Amino acid sequence: MGLRGLAGLLALTIATIWYLSGLEDYRIFVPGLAQGAAMTVQITAAAAVLAVTAALVAALLKLYGPAPLRWLAVTYIEIFRGTSALVQLFWLYFVLPVFGITLEAYTAAVIGIGLNIGAYGAEVVRGAIVAVPRGQWEATVALNMSRAQALRRIILPQAFAAMIPPWGNLFIELLKTTALVSMITLGDLAFRAQQMNQTTMKTVQIFTLVLLIYLAMSLVITIAMRLLERRAGRGILRARAA
Amino acid sequence: MWDWGFALEILPTLAKAAIVTVQVTLLGFLIALSLGLALAAARIMQPWTAVPISLAVELIRSTPLLIQIFFLYFVGPSFGLTLDAMTAGILAIGLHYAAYCSEVYRAGFESVPRGQWEASVALNLGRWTTLRDIIIPQAIPPVVPALGNYLVALFKETPLLSAIAVMELMQSAKIIGSQTFRYNEPITLVGLFFLVMSLASAWAIRRVEAGINRRYRR
């Protein structure tokens, strides 16, 4: 879907949420769902920062790290990509205390989701770095740059543009994964929905609103990433033309 | 901290639940594969369906599976659609991944050169015959690895069904945990099960991919 279509869909979604939340049947759920949505946004943002960091570190270690660190990165990536996000959250929240590390639900949620998406992101970052043409590396050697300099100034900026679209998909995955934190007792959107569903049994109203709110959030992420993609791509096109 | 005796003791219970997990995975994927193909084919055969289908796909892919499971399970009865937890769960997972699979099939269809359609017209084949006998056999093999990746992804999402109390692996681990106050062994074992299965399927997909590349290299 084009940028204009996405913006239209977002406007339509927000208008529908606005209209519904004015109706008698829906109004009582608005404050609770708003609180839940705030929690969802907070976890999404914190986990996204962790995911990007973890992905960069793991990808660089897997590509250029010394052997033991490389193995560590590979193990991290395989474990977090190979098991379910829900199992990982449960493990962090219920099993880790057995080993003497007790995490708050919020911390466990951010760490679990951040590391989970970070493991997928590591492969995205690695793919984007590998896709930078070899000649770029050779040119940095000719210019007497150190490896770290070459990475920071030449390779990563070019890889960055190629990473944006797959990261857009990963951020959507991340947002959707945050719904799992309701199962380790955190009061996010999904949790509030279940709670209010149990007390009021107004299932249709609650879950319709919740689906629309998640849709709006996903669309915001998609549109933001498209704009970022356009910006990053513009610089590269100009560089090629020059 | 880690009790091997306890781990062995709960293993049969977990093994029984693992069968349910595999059942959910296979049935869910069957729905995803067939419905996904139907959606992708509909877009080609009836161009007017493209907009509603892409809208539905976007909706499904933009919202959490957990909420979709709740929606089917809790909202269904208000519309006279009462499903037991297992059916609702399989259906929700199947629908969710049908959205993803339809995009994969679409990419496969688009990779078949237009000339194939034109040649079929020249040979006086009907549109359905063309789709079934000419296009699909060329479109599917290249996308098999991508579909395989979604099979693994689907498999890893089955623990979500524990939220509506389907007795799959995660639910059974949770019940063991709440009965014995030992979460350590059951959840670690569940994690290991998923890890082993995922690594094994990743390996299998690579093998299939290599086989397909060998046979269909153009």
XYZ file of C-alpha atoms in Angstrom:
460
model
C 0.000 0.000 0.000
C 1.227 3.481 -0.846
C 1.982 6.185 1.695
C -1.205 8.026 0.829
C -3.314 4.894 1.246
C -1.727 4.201 4.622
C -2.344 7.764 5.797
C -5.969 7.483 4.664
C -6.385 4.187 6.497
C -4.872 5.708 9.636
C -7.230 8.683 9.455
C -10.174 6.323 8.979
C -9.073 4.145 11.907
C -8.635 7.112 14.237
C -11.984 8.564 13.145
C -13.672 5.221 13.870
C -12.045 4.994 17.313
C -13.125 8.594 17.971
C -16.695 7.901 16.868
C -16.983 4.639 18.830
C -15.540 6.097 22.023
C -18.333 8.680 22.018
C -21.042 6.003 22.026
C -22.845 5.033 25.231
C -21.764 1.364 25.013
C -18.107 2.153 24.518
C -17.503 5.241 26.626
C -16.929 3.396 29.914
C -14.006 1.466 28.448
C -12.093 4.463 27.161
C -10.164 5.450 30.335
C -9.031 1.882 31.040
C -8.032 1.183 27.457
C -6.206 4.520 27.271
C -4.119 3.509 30.287
C -3.446 0.139 28.717
C -2.488 1.761 25.423
C -0.042 4.049 27.237
C 1.617 0.989 28.804
C 1.768 -0.740 25.405
C 3.418 2.313 23.821
C 5.899 2.565 26.691
C 6.931 -1.100 26.467
C 7.111 -0.925 22.667
C 9.410 2.103 22.765
C 11.714 0.720 25.473
C 11.906 -2.729 23.868
C 12.572 -1.180 20.445
C 15.606 0.694 21.798
C 16.920 -2.515 23.381
C 16.185 -4.526 20.231
C 18.127 -2.172 17.948
C 21.073 -2.090 20.359
C 21.121 -5.865 20.835
C 20.808 -6.427 17.087
C 23.722 -4.102 16.248
C 25.996 -5.586 18.911
C 25.112 -9.197 18.054
C 25.499 -8.645 14.306
C 28.865 -6.910 14.649
C 30.132 -9.599 17.034
C 28.913 -12.371 14.752
C 30.683 -10.755 11.786
C 33.875 -9.332 13.265
C 34.133 -10.477 16.890
C 36.856 -12.742 18.259
C 35.863 -16.428 18.398
C 34.356 -16.668 21.918
C 32.301 -13.494 21.477
C 31.224 -14.674 18.040
C 29.938 -17.936 19.520
C 28.146 -15.981 22.216
C 26.385 -13.868 19.576
C 25.428 -16.938 17.525
C 24.082 -18.695 20.631
C 22.039 -15.631 21.581
C 20.570 -15.320 18.089
C 19.720 -19.024 17.751
C 18.177 -19.342 21.218
C 15.968 -16.281 20.906
C 14.929 -17.056 17.333
C 14.430 -20.738 18.072
C 12.020 -20.517 20.991
C 8.670 -18.808 21.483
C 8.506 -15.246 22.734
C 5.954 -16.326 25.340
C 8.247 -19.083 26.631
C 11.066 -16.546 26.874
C 8.912 -14.127 28.870
C 7.825 -16.887 31.239
C 11.381 -18.025 31.620
C 12.585 -14.518 32.513
C 9.702 -13.880 34.883
C 9.142 -17.232 36.596
C 12.358 -19.242 36.180
C 15.060 -16.609 36.613
C 14.101 -15.980 40.276
C 15.075 -19.613 40.937
C 18.609 -18.639 39.973
C 18.472 -15.648 42.325
C 17.634 -12.961 39.761
C 14.187 -11.482 40.330
C 12.928 -9.096 37.683
C 9.909 -6.862 37.878
C 7.241 -7.723 35.324
C 7.987 -4.529 33.399
C 11.742 -5.183 33.271
C 11.188 -8.816 32.263
C 8.815 -7.686 29.513
C 11.183 -5.103 28.042
C 14.206 -7.415 28.238
C 12.331 -10.435 26.885
C 10.701 -8.672 23.930
C 13.730 -6.496 23.217
C 16.091 -9.458 23.084
C 13.603 -11.548 21.086
C 13.190 -8.953 18.331
C 16.879 -8.067 18.625
C 17.791 -11.633 17.639
C 15.745 -11.340 14.433
C 17.141 -7.842 13.932
C 20.719 -9.126 14.226
C 20.217 -11.166 11.065
C 18.720 -8.125 9.315
C 21.703 -5.973 10.312
C 24.165 -8.689 9.317
C 22.469 -9.116 5.932
C 22.557 -5.372 5.289
C 26.260 -5.089 6.216
C 27.199 -8.072 4.046
C 25.247 -6.544 1.139
C 27.492 -3.443 1.049
C 29.719 -3.917 -2.029
C 33.237 -5.281 -1.331
C 34.800 -2.372 -3.177
C 33.737 -0.080 -0.334
C 35.906 -2.056 2.090
C 38.794 -2.047 -0.335
C 38.465 1.707 -0.775
C 38.663 2.235 2.996
C 41.866 0.166 3.081
C 43.273 2.318 0.281
C 42.378 5.419 2.312
C 44.237 3.965 5.310
C 41.148 3.820 7.529
C 41.054 1.488 10.497
C 38.381 -1.212 10.485
C 36.353 0.560 13.135
C 36.524 3.828 11.209
C 35.513 2.076 7.993
C 32.526 0.475 9.705
C 31.353 3.641 11.367
C 31.891 6.087 8.528
C 31.488 4.057 5.357
C 29.820 0.674 5.831
C 27.115 1.230 8.472
C 25.668 4.406 6.898
C 25.171 2.507 3.642
C 23.846 -0.595 5.373
C 21.444 1.605 7.340
C 19.340 2.450 4.276
C 18.935 -1.230 3.388
C 17.907 -2.090 6.958
C 14.953 0.254 7.262
C 12.194 -1.728 5.492
C 12.868 -5.010 7.352
C 13.134 -3.088 10.630
C 9.698 -1.641 9.892
C 8.309 -5.180 9.800
C 10.186 -6.074 12.975
C 8.790 -3.066 14.854
C 5.273 -4.194 13.889
C 6.150 -7.674 15.162
C 7.456 -6.053 18.336
C 4.247 -4.100 18.877
C 2.215 -7.277 18.382
C 4.478 -9.234 20.726
C 3.838 -6.734 23.520
C 0.325 -8.218 23.791
C 2.017 -11.223 25.450
C 3.075 -9.185 28.481
C -0.545 -9.370 29.649
C 0.269 -12.976 30.537
C 2.970 -11.936 33.015
C 0.490 -9.654 34.783
C 1.474 -6.344 33.167
C -1.391 -3.886 32.590
C -1.058 -3.326 28.851
C -3.851 -2.984 26.303
C -4.471 -6.740 26.017
C -4.510 -7.094 29.813
C -7.018 -4.278 30.326
C -9.194 -5.752 27.614
C -9.295 -9.161 29.297
C -9.907 -7.596 32.697
C -12.808 -5.445 31.526
C -14.163 -8.335 29.500
C -14.398 -10.440 32.631
C -16.183 -7.760 34.629
C -18.565 -6.358 32.002
C -18.887 -9.155 29.397
C -19.184 -6.460 26.705
C -16.872 -8.492 24.541
C -17.716 -7.072 21.123
C -17.235 -3.447 22.135
C -14.000 -4.006 24.043
C -12.211 -6.160 21.507
C -13.322 -4.063 18.535
C -11.836 -0.974 20.172
C -8.653 -2.842 21.096
C -8.147 -4.177 17.575
C -8.627 -0.680 16.154
C -6.142 0.815 18.627
C -3.496 -1.774 17.718
C -4.196 -1.140 14.031
C -3.698 2.598 14.515
C -0.392 1.989 16.316
C 0.835 -0.368 13.570
C -0.074 2.172 10.906
C 1.813 4.913 12.734
C 4.908 2.679 12.805
C 4.544 1.742 9.129
C 4.112 5.359 8.036
C 7.028 6.559 10.176
C 9.314 3.878 8.725
C 8.233 4.705 5.164
C 9.106 8.367 5.745
C 12.451 7.371 7.250
C 13.084 5.084 4.286
C 12.370 7.927 1.904
C 14.794 10.226 3.739
C 17.571 7.645 3.908
C 17.053 6.689 0.274
C 17.159 10.310 -0.884
C 20.727 10.799 0.366
C 21.920 7.688 -1.417
C 20.262 8.553 -4.706
C 21.839 11.998 -4.609
C 25.248 10.491 -3.870
C 24.924 8.128 -6.820
C 23.832 10.913 -9.170
C 26.755 13.118 -8.174
C 17.956 -25.605 41.500
C 17.565 -28.115 38.692
C 16.023 -31.439 39.686
C 16.579 -34.166 37.099
C 14.174 -36.529 38.874
C 11.374 -33.969 38.671
C 12.217 -33.200 35.043
C 11.924 -36.905 34.154
C 8.722 -37.209 36.129
C 6.930 -34.439 34.182
C 8.303 -35.531 30.826
C 5.374 -37.866 29.923
C 2.825 -35.107 30.686
C 4.733 -32.666 28.534
C 5.123 -35.234 25.766
C 1.345 -35.679 25.666
C 0.884 -31.912 25.444
C 3.533 -31.717 22.725
C 1.261 -33.871 20.557
C -1.485 -31.251 20.914
C 1.028 -28.550 19.975
C 1.969 -30.476 16.842
C -1.712 -31.054 15.989
C -2.476 -27.348 16.343
C 0.555 -26.510 14.217
C -0.339 -28.879 11.394
C -4.057 -28.071 11.291
C -3.406 -24.344 11.591
C -0.838 -24.479 8.806
C -3.197 -26.492 6.610
C -5.772 -23.695 6.931
C -3.095 -21.061 6.318
C -1.796 -22.821 3.200
C -5.169 -23.452 1.566
C -6.858 -20.185 2.518
C -3.721 -18.234 1.616
C -3.665 -19.836 -1.819
C -7.375 -19.158 -2.275
C -6.893 -15.475 -1.391
C -3.908 -15.067 -3.686
C -5.721 -16.847 -6.538
C -8.855 -14.737 -6.007
C -6.796 -11.571 -6.453
C -5.632 -12.799 -9.835
C -8.880 -14.251 -11.101
C -11.192 -11.498 -9.828
C -9.281 -8.190 -9.827
C -12.042 -6.380 -7.919
C -11.246 -8.512 -4.843
C -7.720 -7.077 -4.649
C -8.654 -4.039 -2.541
C -10.821 -5.801 0.080
C -8.340 -8.675 0.338
C -5.303 -6.458 0.761
C -7.220 -4.451 3.360
C -8.113 -7.618 5.277
C -4.525 -8.873 5.054
C -3.243 -5.537 6.347
C -5.756 -5.648 9.237
C -4.798 -9.175 10.237
C -1.076 -8.563 10.004
C -1.255 -5.308 11.978
C -2.961 -6.630 15.082
C -1.696 -9.131 17.671
C -2.576 -12.800 17.258
C -3.456 -12.948 20.956
C -6.225 -10.379 20.494
C -7.459 -12.215 17.392
C -7.646 -15.447 19.387
C -9.658 -13.679 22.095
C -11.841 -12.083 19.447
C -12.766 -15.407 17.842
C -13.208 -17.169 21.158
C -15.103 -14.501 23.116
C -16.796 -12.446 20.397
C -17.834 -15.406 18.242
C -20.678 -16.457 20.580
C -22.298 -12.982 20.292
C -22.760 -13.728 16.598
C -23.950 -17.274 17.184
C -20.533 -18.780 16.483
C -19.649 -20.794 19.568
C -16.340 -22.600 19.234
C -14.471 -24.696 21.736
C -11.068 -23.336 22.704
C -9.083 -25.719 20.510
C -11.136 -24.979 17.360
C -11.101 -21.228 17.973
C -7.351 -21.319 18.518
C -6.595 -23.348 15.397
C -8.898 -21.154 13.334
C -7.334 -17.928 14.656
C -3.789 -19.137 14.007
C -4.786 -20.449 10.584
C -6.438 -17.151 9.597
C -3.526 -15.100 10.904
C -0.967 -17.031 8.904
C -3.230 -17.271 5.859
C -2.753 -13.502 5.605
C 1.026 -13.929 5.599
C 0.936 -16.930 3.247
C -1.291 -15.145 0.722
C 1.431 -12.505 0.326
C 4.013 -15.264 -0.222
C 1.860 -16.919 -2.893
C 1.290 -13.529 -4.492
C 5.036 -13.059 -4.831
C 5.188 -16.532 -6.378
C 2.443 -15.723 -8.887
C 4.126 -12.457 -9.812
C 7.404 -14.259 -10.503
C 5.750 -16.305 -13.298
C 6.411 -14.445 -16.577
C 3.369 -12.815 -18.223
C 4.167 -14.734 -21.412
C 2.926 -17.904 -19.712
C -0.570 -16.393 -19.449
C -0.402 -15.172 -23.032
C 0.778 -18.550 -24.313
C -2.141 -20.213 -22.498
C -4.575 -17.838 -24.195
C -2.962 -18.720 -27.525
C -3.456 -22.402 -26.706
C -7.122 -21.732 -25.932
C -6.833 -22.818 -22.305
C -9.439 -21.510 -19.888
C -8.374 -19.123 -17.120
C -8.913 -21.713 -14.390
C -7.089 -24.397 -16.347
C -4.215 -21.984 -16.893
C -4.049 -21.150 -13.214
C -4.234 -24.767 -12.104
C -2.030 -26.470 -14.678
C 0.372 -23.756 -15.852
C 0.780 -21.000 -13.282
C 0.514 -22.755 -9.902
C 3.027 -25.510 -10.741
C 5.562 -22.795 -11.615
C 4.665 -20.372 -8.847
C 4.755 -22.705 -5.839
C 8.201 -24.371 -5.823
C 10.208 -21.127 -5.501
C 8.155 -20.012 -2.489
C 8.269 -23.301 -0.583
C 11.156 -22.135 1.670
C 9.303 -18.912 2.531
C 6.209 -20.960 3.399
C 8.407 -23.240 5.503
C 9.628 -20.243 7.487
C 6.022 -19.352 8.260
C 5.407 -22.942 9.391
C 8.183 -22.494 11.959
C 6.844 -19.063 12.952
C 3.347 -20.516 13.389
C 4.730 -23.373 15.464
C 6.412 -20.880 17.786
C 3.155 -18.943 18.245
C 1.132 -21.959 19.407
C 1.920 -21.245 23.109
C -0.488 -18.303 22.780
C -3.332 -20.818 22.857
C -2.563 -21.330 26.538
C -4.314 -17.956 27.027
C -7.645 -19.636 26.238
C -6.665 -22.785 28.146
C -5.962 -25.150 25.244
C -3.989 -28.007 26.768
C -0.898 -27.536 24.642
C 2.711 -27.561 25.790
C 2.804 -24.154 27.467
C -0.518 -24.611 29.259
C 0.561 -27.969 30.594
C 3.874 -26.460 31.792
C 1.960 -23.644 33.495
C -0.333 -26.132 35.231
C 2.607 -28.215 36.428
C 4.189 -24.985 37.664
C 1.146 -23.846 39.606
C 0.592 -27.287 41.150
C 4.179 -27.913 42.265
C 5.495 -24.329 42.523
C 8.383 -25.424 40.319
C 8.441 -23.432 37.084
C 12.104 -24.040 36.466
C 12.007 -27.505 34.887
C 8.705 -27.392 32.953
C 9.332 -24.040 31.271
C 12.969 -24.803 30.504
C 11.953 -28.131 28.963
C 9.290 -26.417 26.848
C 11.900 -23.909 25.699
C 14.305 -26.714 24.791
C 11.580 -28.527 22.867
C 10.891 -25.437 20.770
C 14.596 -24.794 20.253
C 15.286 -28.332 19.034
C 12.224 -28.395 16.769
C 13.002 -24.966 15.301
C 16.645 -25.769 14.614
C 15.646 -29.092 13.062
C 13.041 -27.422 10.832
C 15.454 -24.666 9.841
C 17.863 -27.380 8.742
C 15.103 -29.231 6.876
C 14.031 -26.027 5.094
C 17.611 -25.387 3.965
C 17.743 -28.919 2.544
C 14.431 -28.489 0.695
C 15.601 -25.101 -0.594
C 18.812 -26.613 -1.938
C 16.835 -29.413 -3.589
C 14.434 -26.980 -5.234
C 17.267 -24.773 -6.462
C 18.907 -27.767 -8.061
C 15.752 -28.940 -9.817
C 14.278 -25.623 -10.939
C 17.416 -23.692 -11.865
C 16.608 -21.754 -15.000
